[in-house]
Amino acid sequence: MLNTMTAVQSIGDNMNDKLPQVPEVTTGLPRRRFMNTAALAGLGIGLAACNQKTEGAATAPASAPAAAGHADAAAPAGVHPRPGELDTYYGLWSGGHTGDVRVLGMPSGRELLRIPVFNPDALVGWGITNESKAVMGTKADGSLRYTVADTHHVHASYKDGNYDGRYAWVNDKINSRMARIRLDYFVCDKITQLPNVQGFHGIFPDKRDPVKAEINYTTRVFAGGEFGIPLDGKATDDGSKYRSLFTCVDAETMEVRWQVLLDGNCDLVATSYDGKLAASNQYNTEMGVHYEDMMSAERDSCVFFNVARIEEAVKAGNFKTYGGSKVPVVDGTKAANKDPKTALTAYVSVPKNPHGVNASPDGKYFICAGKLSPTATVIELTKVLDWFDGKLEKLDQAIVAEVEIGLGPLHTAFDGRGNAYTTLFLDSQVVKWNVEKAIAFTKGDKSAKYVVDRLDVHYQPGHLNASQSETMAADGKFLAVGCKFSKDRFLPVGPLHAENEQIIDISGDKMVLLADHPVRGEPHDFVFFKRDLVKPKQVYALDESPIAVKDPKDSGVFRNGKKVTVKLTSQAPAFSMREFKVKKGDIVTLILTNLDKVEDLTHGFAIPTYNVNFIVNPLETKSVTFTADHEGVFWCYCTHFCHALHLEMRSRMIVEA
């Protein structure tokens, strides 16, 4: 754990001690430019990269002290909606260890919904109903295969360079699963297990088809495998036999299309607007097993994937398979991809242990943040394509800027006006910097003031994103930043503090902090986009479920030996059967359809001592299966307030001996 007290104190000790106005790196680095080992949790490892100057890198020009922005400053209209007013943006937030996705209204930051994905959820019955268990995956005995998860990154589908409101995807790092969420109902409908991968972290959809130019929407989702493992599945402590894979998943079928064998691992993922390139930053190209080995190299990589060529190789049969998986795996190692004109991959050199790669809204650049280097690296995508075409002598010539921006840069967002916003973990700041001026500075124009503004945040920021940030429609109005520590920002509630998410106005020259929001740990990444891009449905279509009970008259108990089907409907304030009887030992499948057609009229159904509780929305159908293993009378009741006679809305399950 980082020495947070040291890092936080560095903010207040000397607010004016910022990056100096010198054009070159000096030997005696000021405190705010020095990556002291105390801030690295006692690792005891000197970070040589901070004392070395790579070609094209230089010290940041002068900048003003960090702004002390706060919510009292002038804020844009609609930040704090009045009662009855709606937010202007939808936000999708990863839930972290809860395994869900949070839906926020922005810029208010009001939480609207939690979408259960990987973990059971008793409110809606996720992991309890047959439909949700089929999505989540079960063992042979019908129990859930997994009940824990760790969601990190959530991203949405594209059309014409903007979000289209169809889908969102989120990862489960623990169990290497990718889930898809339908944004018409805001529910998870597919979960895919990635083969040959452990610690799947980064995720990003493509923005158009890389092969068929006429397809202008998301067709693939890419995933970066983080932890190297022995691909033969055998136990060994020989780390040289561990490898990582990059994975492509079909956006519609959610089947794995192909994988790429790599040198090094993958962290986060980005995609180009023309669909031709995907990329992942790599923080452990050494493929070290222990942390000191993971930081031995002076530079790591941002690896690029030529998607069309990879798919040509798969079509031609130039692949292997591993273990019991039939997924084709192509060779993306450096040794197998030396010839640019046939290469499937390209490894661009970036400072050691980078964290994050993000695509600028103009489609020109990918930006990698340095993490252990106080720099951001700007890679021009046309130059990467030139290298694949044999037109660029050296791949690293695709780097058009590598500039110092502050301590511990992690993630980058954009405002659509040419500015980037990067979190500085150790400085506890967000830095605003201009990409084209950074390029000019790197080319030799030392008068280019690329650092525009700095803002203190509270504390140790990780992910951030701006309104419409990674789309061609980035509007530069609001920025959200997720801070890993809150310390003194909220009432203490014992040892586990809330994390702090902050909302910032970026519509002007200066960033203005608008609000703090405590959140349950540990969330990660998020996106937010204009509300008119999503068309949520308020009522289900009755025919969507093949087992729907369409008329109360169709209710009843239907026996087939020990297997019993109970069909019920709900209409406020009653269930279609006041009671129903089964026998001890019966395997009962209960089907419930909500026949109410009124928006927001949801019913619940709980059976005491049988571990059954779920909800059905208007015209929705769900089912549960359980064994009636103990006799008695069990009052089944509506758990979701629905009517003035809600408490009276009951049925009896009588289990006879």
XYZ file of C-alpha atoms in Angstrom:
657
model
C 0.000 0.000 0.000
C 1.287 3.390 -0.880
C 2.277 5.772 1.885
C -0.799 7.869 1.473
C 0.020 10.221 4.328
C 3.258 11.175 2.612
C 1.528 11.678 -0.715
C -1.355 13.666 0.746
C 0.940 15.853 2.823
C 2.879 16.677 -0.310
C -0.166 18.600 -1.508
C -0.549 20.857 1.500
C 3.090 21.311 2.472
C 3.978 23.508 -0.430
C 1.175 24.314 -2.851
C 3.448 26.417 -5.023
C 6.158 23.815 -5.352
C 5.178 22.663 -8.844
C 7.154 21.630 -11.888
C 9.795 24.345 -12.366
C 10.287 26.592 -15.360
C 13.414 24.889 -16.633
C 13.563 23.372 -20.119
C 15.638 20.345 -19.217
C 15.923 17.682 -16.572
C 18.221 18.648 -13.702
C 20.112 16.388 -11.340
C 18.542 17.626 -8.143
C 14.842 17.043 -8.722
C 12.458 19.129 -6.598
C 10.208 17.193 -4.253
C 7.153 17.369 -6.494
C 9.106 15.849 -9.375
C 10.802 13.134 -7.377
C 9.288 9.660 -7.132
C 10.455 9.002 -3.577
C 10.567 5.436 -2.477
C 8.415 6.137 0.570
C 5.493 6.703 -1.773
C 6.018 3.244 -3.206
C 5.069 1.297 -0.106
C 8.551 0.510 1.017
C 9.442 -1.413 -2.099
C 12.951 -0.124 -1.662
C 13.495 0.172 -5.368
C 14.898 3.312 -6.898
C 12.997 4.364 -10.004
C 15.771 5.035 -12.441
C 13.367 6.079 -15.141
C 12.653 9.307 -13.307
C 16.310 10.347 -13.464
C 16.757 9.441 -17.098
C 15.721 11.374 -20.124
C 14.400 9.558 -23.150
C 14.711 11.012 -26.606
C 11.997 13.604 -27.107
C 11.181 13.912 -23.402
C 11.562 17.178 -21.539
C 10.488 18.946 -18.398
C 7.047 20.471 -18.374
C 6.868 24.200 -18.840
C 5.687 26.480 -16.070
C 2.210 26.130 -14.732
C 0.133 27.956 -12.180
C -0.355 26.486 -8.701
C -3.101 23.942 -8.406
C -6.496 25.522 -8.260
C -8.366 25.306 -5.011
C -11.600 24.753 -6.871
C -14.718 23.893 -4.883
C -18.448 23.647 -5.183
C -19.002 27.270 -4.139
C -17.509 28.449 -7.401
C -19.770 29.263 -10.312
C -21.071 26.002 -11.715
C -22.893 25.214 -14.941
C -26.635 24.906 -14.842
C -28.009 21.456 -14.093
C -25.227 20.233 -11.811
C -27.635 20.016 -8.922
C -31.030 19.324 -10.501
C -34.063 20.565 -8.656
C -36.719 18.037 -7.596
C -38.310 16.612 -10.722
C -35.457 17.628 -13.035
C -33.503 15.002 -14.948
C -29.778 14.665 -15.408
C -28.336 15.291 -18.854
C -26.070 12.217 -18.953
C -26.186 8.515 -18.173
C -23.114 7.156 -16.406
C -22.016 3.510 -16.283
C -19.675 2.715 -13.393
C -17.957 -0.549 -12.531
C -18.913 -1.842 -9.099
C -15.616 -3.463 -8.134
C -15.896 -6.382 -5.702
C -19.687 -6.227 -5.739
C -19.504 -7.597 -9.282
C -22.127 -5.196 -10.597
C -22.437 -2.071 -12.724
C -23.765 1.167 -11.250
C -25.933 3.519 -13.297
C -25.556 7.169 -12.328
C -27.284 10.310 -13.437
C -24.709 12.918 -14.357
C -23.602 15.489 -13.494
C -25.515 15.136 -10.221
C -23.823 11.814 -9.420
C -27.127 10.352 -8.198
C -27.125 6.557 -8.220
C -30.132 5.303 -10.187
C -29.591 1.566 -10.400
C -27.233 -1.280 -9.671
C -27.153 -3.842 -12.459
C -26.211 -7.235 -11.012
C -23.789 -9.032 -13.298
C -21.318 -11.497 -11.832
C -22.430 -11.748 -8.192
C -25.796 -12.836 -6.748
C -28.201 -10.034 -5.902
C -31.139 -10.630 -3.576
C -33.048 -7.509 -4.631
C -33.839 -8.674 -8.149
C -33.153 -12.372 -7.638
C -29.996 -12.426 -9.749
C -28.383 -15.790 -9.165
C -31.677 -17.135 -7.782
C -33.938 -17.227 -10.835
C -33.410 -19.819 -13.536
C -32.963 -17.115 -16.177
C -30.170 -15.335 -14.308
C -28.419 -18.588 -13.382
C -28.373 -19.562 -17.057
C -26.557 -16.298 -17.825
C -24.167 -16.542 -14.864
C -23.261 -20.193 -15.411
C -23.831 -23.187 -13.163
C -22.220 -26.414 -12.066
C -23.724 -29.807 -12.817
C -25.806 -29.647 -9.634
C -27.386 -26.336 -10.657
C -25.438 -24.183 -8.195
C -23.605 -21.107 -9.401
C -20.160 -21.728 -10.792
C -18.856 -18.493 -9.240
C -20.226 -16.187 -6.558
C -17.400 -13.622 -6.479
C -16.090 -11.151 -9.038
C -14.014 -8.025 -9.511
C -15.337 -5.639 -12.142
C -12.920 -3.000 -13.396
C -13.713 -1.575 -16.789
C -17.029 -0.840 -18.429
C -17.404 0.471 -21.986
C -20.308 0.940 -24.369
C -20.976 0.137 -28.022
C -20.326 2.615 -30.829
C -21.839 3.788 -34.107
C -20.318 6.499 -36.284
C -17.763 7.309 -33.616
C -20.323 7.881 -30.860
C -22.148 5.677 -28.382
C -25.278 4.074 -29.816
C -27.095 2.941 -26.664
C -27.191 -0.775 -27.568
C -24.762 -2.519 -25.255
C -22.150 -2.121 -22.577
C -19.458 -4.622 -21.573
C -17.679 -5.171 -18.282
C -14.950 -7.549 -17.128
C -14.524 -9.849 -14.163
C -10.818 -9.839 -13.419
C -10.933 -12.690 -10.903
C -12.508 -15.312 -13.122
C -11.674 -13.940 -16.599
C -15.267 -13.354 -17.655
C -16.750 -10.750 -19.965
C -20.368 -9.680 -19.562
C -22.689 -7.790 -21.866
C -25.433 -5.460 -20.685
C -28.482 -4.567 -22.759
C -29.065 -0.859 -22.429
C -32.731 -1.041 -23.426
C -33.539 -2.871 -20.179
C -30.272 -2.222 -18.290
C -29.812 -5.936 -17.628
C -27.003 -8.406 -18.230
C -27.873 -10.878 -20.970
C -24.585 -12.694 -21.719
C -21.471 -13.765 -19.828
C -18.509 -15.374 -21.586
C -15.587 -17.196 -20.001
C -12.298 -16.418 -21.751
C -10.083 -19.509 -22.251
C -6.319 -19.605 -21.616
C -6.482 -16.319 -19.681
C -6.126 -15.304 -16.054
C -6.494 -11.801 -14.644
C -8.350 -10.354 -17.620
C -8.238 -6.617 -16.966
C -8.559 -4.192 -19.874
C -11.573 -4.164 -22.186
C -12.657 -2.029 -25.132
C -15.087 -2.424 -28.062
C -14.080 -1.578 -31.590
C -15.678 1.509 -33.132
C -16.300 0.097 -36.606
C -15.531 -3.089 -38.493
C -11.842 -3.486 -39.439
C -12.617 -5.563 -42.544
C -15.932 -4.303 -43.902
C -15.738 -0.513 -44.108
C -19.502 -0.216 -44.574
C -20.109 -1.551 -41.057
C -19.886 1.594 -38.940
C -20.663 0.114 -35.521
C -19.144 -2.161 -32.870
C -18.687 -5.767 -33.953
C -15.847 -6.897 -31.669
C -14.769 -6.431 -28.071
C -11.116 -6.791 -27.094
C -9.721 -8.041 -23.796
C -6.191 -7.943 -22.441
C -4.896 -10.884 -20.414
C -2.895 -9.545 -17.499
C -1.382 -12.507 -15.628
C 0.891 -14.924 -17.425
C 0.036 -18.594 -16.873
C 1.292 -21.946 -18.214
C -0.917 -22.503 -21.256
C -0.732 -26.261 -20.886
C -2.552 -25.952 -17.560
C 0.196 -27.749 -15.625
C 1.532 -26.557 -12.280
C 5.027 -25.102 -12.434
C 6.928 -22.376 -10.624
C 9.057 -21.712 -13.717
C 7.873 -18.247 -14.733
C 9.572 -18.517 -18.132
C 6.768 -20.868 -19.147
C 4.031 -18.330 -18.308
C 2.365 -16.461 -21.188
C -0.432 -13.922 -21.689
C -2.998 -13.655 -24.456
C -5.006 -10.870 -26.085
C -8.600 -11.886 -26.852
C -11.253 -10.836 -29.367
C -14.931 -11.506 -28.555
C -17.815 -11.186 -31.008
C -20.048 -8.318 -29.892
C -23.290 -10.054 -30.942
C -22.770 -13.738 -30.210
C -20.336 -13.140 -27.313
C -18.258 -16.045 -28.589
C -14.471 -15.810 -28.530
C -13.221 -15.203 -32.091
C -9.441 -15.482 -31.628
C -6.515 -14.849 -29.321
C -2.965 -13.528 -29.769
C 0.110 -14.946 -28.020
C 2.233 -12.103 -26.622
C 5.592 -11.109 -25.295
C 4.664 -9.532 -21.984
C 1.215 -8.950 -20.542
C -1.700 -6.603 -21.153
C -3.075 -3.880 -18.913
C -5.748 -1.663 -20.477
C -7.087 -1.559 -24.049
C -7.936 1.098 -26.640
C -9.261 0.970 -30.210
C -8.953 3.278 -33.201
C -11.906 5.031 -34.800
C -11.272 3.411 -38.192
C -11.427 -0.089 -36.667
C -7.972 -1.029 -37.940
C -6.039 -1.020 -34.672
C -6.452 -2.213 -31.124
C -3.780 -1.676 -28.497
C -2.859 -2.522 -24.940
C -0.287 -0.952 -22.678
C 2.090 -3.442 -21.044
C 3.529 -2.874 -17.582
C 5.377 -6.186 -17.271
C 7.132 -6.928 -20.536
C 9.689 -8.796 -18.432
C 6.958 -11.295 -17.516
C 8.334 -11.170 -14.004
C 6.769 -13.269 -11.284
C 7.843 -10.972 -8.423
C 7.402 -7.225 -8.276
C 11.101 -6.367 -8.488
C 11.323 -8.384 -11.707
C 8.338 -6.515 -13.107
C 10.247 -3.232 -12.815
C 13.669 -4.246 -14.091
C 13.289 -2.951 -17.668
C 13.837 0.728 -18.386
C 10.933 0.822 -20.844
C 7.884 -1.296 -21.503
C 5.487 -1.286 -24.453
C 2.203 -0.332 -25.966
C 1.444 -3.288 -28.216
C -0.681 -2.686 -31.343
C -2.813 -5.333 -33.058
C -3.504 -5.234 -36.795
C -6.987 -6.682 -36.568
C -7.541 -7.378 -40.284
C -4.226 -9.242 -40.598
C -4.944 -11.307 -37.513
C -8.243 -12.403 -38.970
C -6.594 -13.209 -42.297
C -4.111 -15.422 -40.425
C -6.948 -17.189 -38.613
C -8.815 -17.705 -41.905
C -5.667 -19.135 -43.471
C -5.272 -21.607 -40.602
C -2.071 -20.062 -39.242
C -2.867 -20.637 -35.586
C -2.585 -23.042 -32.683
C -4.997 -24.113 -29.961
C -4.262 -24.765 -26.304
C -5.708 -27.248 -23.850
C -9.360 -28.044 -24.334
C -10.087 -24.744 -26.067
C -10.784 -24.641 -29.801
C -10.183 -20.886 -29.976
C -7.514 -20.096 -32.606
C -4.369 -18.485 -31.160
C -2.035 -16.622 -33.536
C 1.604 -15.800 -32.791
C 1.977 -12.141 -31.871
C 5.459 -12.363 -30.354
C 8.217 -10.005 -31.447
C 10.291 -12.794 -32.978
C 7.446 -13.844 -35.270
C 6.550 -10.300 -36.343
C 9.808 -8.664 -37.424
C 8.666 -7.940 -40.986
C 6.313 -4.914 -40.851
C 4.521 -5.902 -44.066
C 3.378 -9.232 -42.600
C 3.390 -8.387 -38.886
C 0.276 -8.967 -36.808
C 1.561 -6.937 -33.863
C 3.782 -3.928 -33.214
C 5.443 -3.091 -29.885
C 5.919 0.660 -29.363
C 8.350 1.529 -26.586
C 6.921 3.537 -23.659
C 8.331 4.384 -20.185
C 8.423 1.590 -17.648
C 5.248 0.266 -16.028
C 2.718 2.458 -17.863
C -0.902 2.470 -16.748
C -3.617 3.194 -19.224
C -3.938 3.806 -22.954
C -6.647 6.133 -24.268
C -7.790 7.267 -27.732
C -8.166 10.970 -28.482
C -11.557 12.082 -29.914
C -9.963 13.339 -33.134
C -8.845 9.789 -33.915
C -5.183 10.786 -34.256
C -3.504 9.598 -31.070
C -3.245 6.969 -28.370
C -1.887 8.281 -25.068
C -0.105 6.097 -22.527
C 0.381 7.394 -18.983
C 3.719 6.707 -17.295
C 2.741 5.655 -13.740
C 6.348 5.156 -12.579
C 7.555 7.832 -14.988
C 6.214 11.406 -14.692
C 5.413 11.386 -18.398
C 2.663 10.888 -20.942
C 3.502 9.318 -24.296
C 1.586 10.408 -27.414
C 1.541 7.854 -30.263
C 0.325 8.916 -33.710
C -1.808 6.164 -35.224
C -1.145 6.985 -38.891
C 2.539 6.391 -38.201
C 1.787 2.988 -36.660
C -0.133 2.110 -39.838
C 2.790 3.433 -41.875
C 5.068 0.992 -40.050
C 2.739 -1.905 -40.849
C 2.902 -0.778 -44.512
C 6.707 -0.641 -44.458
C 6.761 3.168 -44.784
C 8.243 3.957 -41.349
C 11.846 2.996 -40.666
C 11.586 2.632 -36.896
C 8.382 1.873 -35.029
C 9.227 4.233 -32.163
C 9.070 7.095 -34.662
C 5.314 6.828 -34.105
C 5.947 8.519 -30.731
C 5.323 12.217 -31.389
C 5.496 13.436 -27.790
C 6.731 12.237 -24.427
C 6.388 15.007 -21.859
C 6.461 15.377 -18.111
C 3.085 16.149 -16.550
C 3.454 15.181 -12.868
C 3.910 12.323 -10.440
C 2.147 9.019 -10.928
C 0.155 9.626 -14.144
C -2.465 6.909 -14.626
C -5.445 7.590 -16.893
C -6.409 10.185 -19.479
C -9.671 11.759 -20.640
C -10.417 14.385 -23.303
C -12.607 17.452 -23.773
C -12.819 17.521 -27.589
C -10.980 20.852 -27.683
C -7.508 19.353 -27.951
C -6.923 19.016 -24.206
C -6.159 15.886 -22.233
C -6.842 15.367 -18.520
C -4.637 12.903 -16.653
C -4.842 11.692 -13.073
C -1.649 12.075 -11.028
C -1.815 9.456 -8.310
C 1.089 10.642 -6.192
C 0.409 14.358 -6.650
C -3.304 13.807 -5.870
C -4.135 15.996 -8.843
C -5.738 16.112 -12.236
C -3.539 17.854 -14.800
C -4.994 19.475 -17.911
C -2.579 19.551 -20.839
C -2.774 20.336 -24.548
C -1.787 17.495 -26.864
C -0.685 19.556 -29.886
C 1.389 21.878 -27.700
C 3.007 18.821 -26.117
C 3.919 17.631 -29.610
C 5.318 21.054 -30.464
C 7.344 21.061 -27.239
C 8.778 17.656 -28.059
C 9.766 18.874 -31.520
C 11.818 21.653 -29.929
C 9.452 24.559 -29.303
C 10.336 25.165 -25.642
C 7.912 28.111 -25.523
C 4.952 25.755 -25.942
C 3.101 25.792 -22.612
C 1.423 22.435 -22.818
C 0.388 22.219 -19.128
C -2.801 24.299 -18.944
C -4.110 23.758 -15.405
C -3.888 21.590 -12.293
C -6.530 20.733 -9.706
C -6.081 19.024 -6.346
C -8.398 16.051 -5.808
C -8.971 14.004 -2.657
C -7.030 11.685 -2.656
C -4.861 9.541 -4.927
C -6.984 9.513 -8.078
C -7.175 6.460 -10.319
C -9.615 6.438 -13.190
C -11.263 9.474 -14.662
C -13.488 10.200 -17.604
C -15.156 13.185 -19.164
C -18.568 13.595 -20.744
C -18.517 11.773 -24.091
C -14.713 11.632 -23.698
C -13.635 8.748 -25.936
C -16.052 9.565 -28.746
C -15.932 11.987 -31.632
C -18.706 13.873 -29.811
C -16.617 14.713 -26.702
C -18.269 17.870 -25.332
C -15.829 18.981 -22.631
C -18.380 19.863 -19.979
C -17.831 17.571 -17.000
C -15.093 15.364 -15.655
C -15.527 12.617 -13.073
C -12.557 11.294 -11.112
C -12.436 8.250 -8.869
C -10.170 8.737 -5.844
C -8.844 5.652 -4.092
C -8.769 7.262 -0.643
C -11.148 9.684 1.075
C -9.434 10.086 4.478
C -11.062 13.190 5.970
C -13.748 13.915 3.365
C -16.613 12.011 5.015
C -17.792 10.811 8.408
C -15.678 7.855 9.566
C -17.471 4.512 9.608
C -14.794 2.259 11.005
C -11.619 1.052 9.325
C -13.071 0.667 5.819
C -13.463 4.186 4.487
C -15.661 5.102 1.584
C -13.893 5.993 -1.623
C -14.408 9.450 -3.061
C -15.718 10.230 -6.504
C -15.535 13.874 -7.502
C -17.213 15.839 -10.266
C -15.352 18.670 -11.971
C -16.501 21.409 -14.324
C -14.125 21.511 -17.331
C -16.141 23.853 -19.530
C -13.811 26.807 -18.892
C -10.090 27.424 -18.870
C -9.852 26.430 -15.200
C -11.116 23.209 -13.697
C -13.631 23.692 -10.885
C -14.386 21.000 -8.318
C -18.166 20.744 -7.975
C -18.976 17.839 -5.666
C -17.797 14.882 -3.588
C -19.636 11.565 -3.561
C -18.765 8.742 -1.163
C -18.898 5.314 -2.805
C -18.508 1.777 -1.579
C -15.141 0.319 -2.570
C -13.767 -0.670 -4.845
C -15.078 0.796 -8.113
C -12.831 1.462 -11.084
C -13.579 2.761 -14.556
C -16.661 4.469 -15.991
C -18.136 6.260 -18.999
C -20.915 8.818 -19.236
C -22.801 10.010 -22.267
C -25.781 12.131 -23.270
C -29.101 10.748 -22.155
C -30.727 10.934 -25.601
C -28.374 8.193 -26.846
C -30.225 5.600 -24.751
C -33.882 4.616 -25.168
C -34.747 2.543 -22.095
C -37.917 0.473 -22.163
C -40.272 0.927 -19.234
C -42.343 -2.216 -19.729
C -41.285 -5.652 -20.963
C -42.811 -7.288 -24.017
C -44.878 -10.227 -22.810
C -43.754 -12.413 -25.723
C -40.073 -12.027 -24.857
C -40.358 -14.982 -22.510
C -41.397 -18.314 -24.045
C -42.708 -19.479 -20.669
C -44.838 -16.400 -19.917
C -48.172 -17.022 -18.223
C -50.279 -14.726 -20.383
C -53.630 -15.163 -18.655
C -54.470 -15.729 -14.969
C -56.699 -18.569 -16.119
C -53.585 -20.466 -17.194
C -52.383 -20.603 -13.590
C -52.186 -23.913 -11.786
C -50.075 -26.786 -10.515
C -48.909 -29.209 -13.200
C -47.334 -32.506 -12.145
C -45.021 -34.825 -14.051
C -43.953 -37.394 -11.504
C -41.735 -35.662 -8.942
C -41.344 -32.634 -11.201
C -43.967 -29.993 -10.543
C -44.547 -26.727 -12.407
C -46.429 -23.951 -10.626
C -47.725 -21.192 -12.920
C -48.642 -17.853 -11.350
C -49.425 -14.295 -12.390
C -49.314 -11.096 -10.396
C -51.658 -8.133 -10.695
C -51.792 -5.644 -7.869
C -52.853 -6.442 -5.208
C -53.037 -10.229 -5.677
C -51.394 -13.315 -7.077
C -53.488 -15.478 -9.382
C -53.542 -18.369 -6.889
C -54.267 -17.724 -3.224
C -52.592 -21.011 -2.369
C -51.006 -24.024 -4.058
C -50.029 -27.481 -2.835
C -46.964 -29.622 -3.534
C -45.563 -32.714 -1.847
C -42.376 -33.085 0.150
C -39.592 -34.195 -2.184
C -41.083 -32.520 -5.267
C -38.739 -30.615 -7.578
C -40.722 -27.425 -8.038
C -40.359 -24.937 -10.885
C -42.364 -21.809 -10.157
C -43.105 -19.455 -13.062
C -44.346 -15.942 -12.305
C -45.512 -13.359 -14.857
C -46.324 -9.794 -13.875
C -49.407 -8.863 -15.885
C -49.445 -5.254 -14.719
C -48.704 -2.931 -17.625
C -48.129 0.210 -15.593
C -44.670 1.771 -15.585
C -42.788 1.233 -12.317
C -45.270 -1.347 -11.003
C -42.892 -4.121 -9.979
C -43.796 -7.119 -7.842
C -41.617 -9.376 -5.728
C -42.022 -12.995 -4.703
C -40.421 -14.534 -1.610
C -40.831 -17.970 -0.039
C -39.692 -18.218 3.589
C -37.048 -20.867 4.449
C -36.629 -21.801 0.777
C -34.055 -19.163 -0.188
C -36.355 -17.735 -2.851
C -36.690 -14.018 -3.481
C -36.934 -12.220 -6.823
C -38.818 -9.459 -8.613
C -40.768 -9.251 -11.847
C -41.147 -5.949 -13.673
C -44.264 -5.055 -15.703
C -44.985 -7.885 -18.200
C -41.774 -9.675 -17.221
C -41.563 -13.413 -16.515
C -39.113 -15.182 -14.205
C -38.844 -18.670 -12.792
C -37.145 -20.472 -9.909
C -36.508 -24.161 -9.298
C -36.120 -25.704 -5.842
C -36.772 -28.920 -3.961
C -39.685 -28.917 -1.519
C -37.597 -30.671 1.109
C -39.511 -29.740 4.253
C -43.228 -29.750 4.923
C -45.365 -26.982 6.290
C -47.237 -23.837 5.355
C -45.148 -21.057 3.809
C -46.549 -17.592 3.167
C -45.321 -16.350 -0.218
C -45.489 -12.590 -0.283
C -44.750 -9.597 -2.486
C -41.430 -8.033 -1.444
C -41.584 -4.921 -3.646
C -44.058 -2.216 -2.633
C -46.738 -2.104 -5.287
C -50.134 -1.054 -3.909
C -52.001 0.208 -0.881
C -52.786 -3.469 -0.204
C -49.170 -4.526 -0.680
C -49.014 -6.257 2.708
C -52.103 -8.258 1.817
C -50.591 -9.491 -1.459
C -49.829 -13.099 -0.521
C -50.175 -16.729 -1.455
C -49.664 -19.943 0.516
C -47.369 -22.758 -0.471
C -48.477 -25.870 1.364
C -45.910 -28.639 1.324
C -47.621 -31.895 2.259
C -45.791 -34.869 3.771
